[in-house]
XYZ file of C-alpha atoms in Angstrom:
141
model
C 17.728 3.816 7.558
C 14.030 3.148 6.982
C 11.819 1.197 4.589
C 9.414 2.272 1.887
C 6.433 0.197 0.880
C 3.883 0.213 -1.874
C 0.755 -1.905 -1.749
C -1.915 -2.020 -4.390
C -5.158 -3.676 -5.345
C -7.961 -3.452 -7.868
C -11.314 -2.650 -6.335
C -14.238 -4.822 -7.412
C -16.418 -1.744 -7.905
C -15.990 1.985 -8.524
C -15.192 3.998 -5.386
C -18.637 5.630 -5.420
C -20.478 2.295 -5.646
C -22.500 1.644 -2.452
C -20.752 -1.744 -2.083
C -17.489 0.187 -1.513
C -18.952 2.670 0.999
C -17.730 0.989 4.190
C -14.213 0.632 2.810
C -14.043 4.163 1.387
C -15.517 5.663 4.576
C -12.856 3.889 6.663
C -9.877 5.406 4.847
C -9.536 8.678 6.813
C -9.560 6.765 10.106
C -7.246 3.999 8.885
C -4.772 6.513 7.439
C -4.993 8.630 10.584
C -4.146 5.645 12.753
C -1.207 4.793 10.494
C 0.080 8.342 10.769
C -0.219 8.174 14.572
C 1.824 4.944 14.729
C 5.264 5.581 16.267
C 6.973 3.812 13.338
C 5.269 5.883 10.650
C 7.335 8.503 8.783
C 5.413 9.569 5.664
C 2.545 8.658 3.324
C 1.930 10.104 -0.109
C -1.092 12.436 0.152
C -4.267 11.203 -1.532
C -4.419 13.980 -4.134
C -0.806 13.393 -5.179
C -1.358 9.628 -5.274
C -4.406 10.074 -7.515
C -2.454 12.408 -9.816
C 0.537 10.071 -10.120
C -1.597 6.962 -10.635
C -3.682 8.680 -13.338
C -0.478 9.842 -15.063
C 0.684 6.197 -15.093
C -2.593 5.133 -16.736
C -4.486 3.670 -13.771
C -8.224 4.250 -13.341
C -10.146 5.020 -10.138
C -10.651 1.335 -9.285
C -6.908 0.987 -8.779
C -6.057 1.578 -5.127
C -2.458 2.017 -3.989
C -0.442 3.537 -1.178
C 3.209 4.504 -0.909
C 4.589 5.139 2.557
C 7.816 5.216 4.563
C 8.242 3.484 7.925
C 11.064 3.230 10.455
C 11.202 -0.569 10.104
C 9.554 -3.618 8.605
C 8.484 -4.575 12.123
C 6.593 -1.274 12.478
C 4.901 -1.776 9.119
C 3.978 -5.366 10.004
C 2.612 -4.334 13.415
C 0.365 -1.726 11.809
C -0.687 -3.851 8.804
C -1.831 -6.831 10.848
C -2.801 -4.943 14.015
C -6.368 -4.079 14.980
C -6.546 -0.652 13.306
C -5.801 -1.974 9.823
C -5.905 -5.740 10.193
C -9.679 -5.969 10.526
C -10.030 -4.347 7.098
C -7.127 -6.352 5.666
C -8.882 -9.564 6.729
C -11.972 -8.483 4.774
C -10.147 -7.444 1.582
C -11.956 -10.094 -0.515
C -15.182 -8.120 -0.010
C -13.761 -5.093 -1.784
C -10.809 -6.192 -3.923
C -10.306 -8.543 -6.829
C -8.138 -11.581 -6.219
C -4.777 -11.044 -7.896
C -2.150 -13.713 -8.417
C 0.970 -11.576 -8.214
C 2.759 -9.513 -5.574
C 0.649 -6.693 -4.187
C 3.272 -5.445 -1.756
C 6.834 -4.372 -2.322
C 9.242 -3.144 0.359
C 12.675 -1.598 -0.100
C 15.262 0.141 2.056
C 15.410 3.942 1.974
C 16.742 6.887 3.921
C 14.357 8.392 6.496
C 13.960 11.442 4.264
C 12.939 9.474 1.143
C 9.616 10.347 -0.490
C 9.251 7.705 -3.230
C 7.037 8.198 -6.255
C 4.685 5.605 -7.690
C 7.034 5.332 -10.679
C 9.839 4.245 -8.341
C 7.485 1.920 -6.453
C 6.299 0.196 -9.638
C 9.923 -0.163 -10.769
C 10.634 -1.916 -7.456
C 7.564 -4.108 -7.945
C 8.785 -5.095 -11.432
C 12.143 -6.016 -9.915
C 10.402 -8.151 -7.282
C 8.296 -9.915 -9.933
C 11.296 -10.530 -12.189
C 13.928 -11.533 -9.642
C 12.042 -12.438 -6.486
C 13.124 -11.152 -3.103
C 16.419 -9.277 -3.112
C 18.039 -6.424 -1.264
C 16.464 -4.025 -3.798
C 12.871 -5.173 -3.394
C 11.226 -7.705 -1.146
C 7.958 -8.783 0.427
C 6.887 -10.270 3.748
C 8.296 -13.665 2.760
C 11.835 -12.261 2.637
C 11.871 -11.105 6.211
């Protein structure tokens, strides 16, 4: 058993805006460090993510990631650890403040490769019902 997660945000500026340069330039390194983490299993490739998000009607200021991890503890360690945490702590520089869940986690098989459609369905479930066995956030754990 493993967990899938989807996190999302709305960038304050277009990806090619100079105010987004530091964030955008960090992505290859941040993703590379995630993929090197021992608890990492899979992340949707950028080109596929862009295709799926566009098909769902999202523009290029919408930033989202779907990935699969061995455990919530592994995801938490990476999210708040030094490789990602320093950028996470600065998210207000690059992302709009949003008053709704921006992370959803759910249990999956190790071989699962969730789509954004599935992830947004899980997010809707979290928003409607709160934390449950079908979708949860950090506060559930």
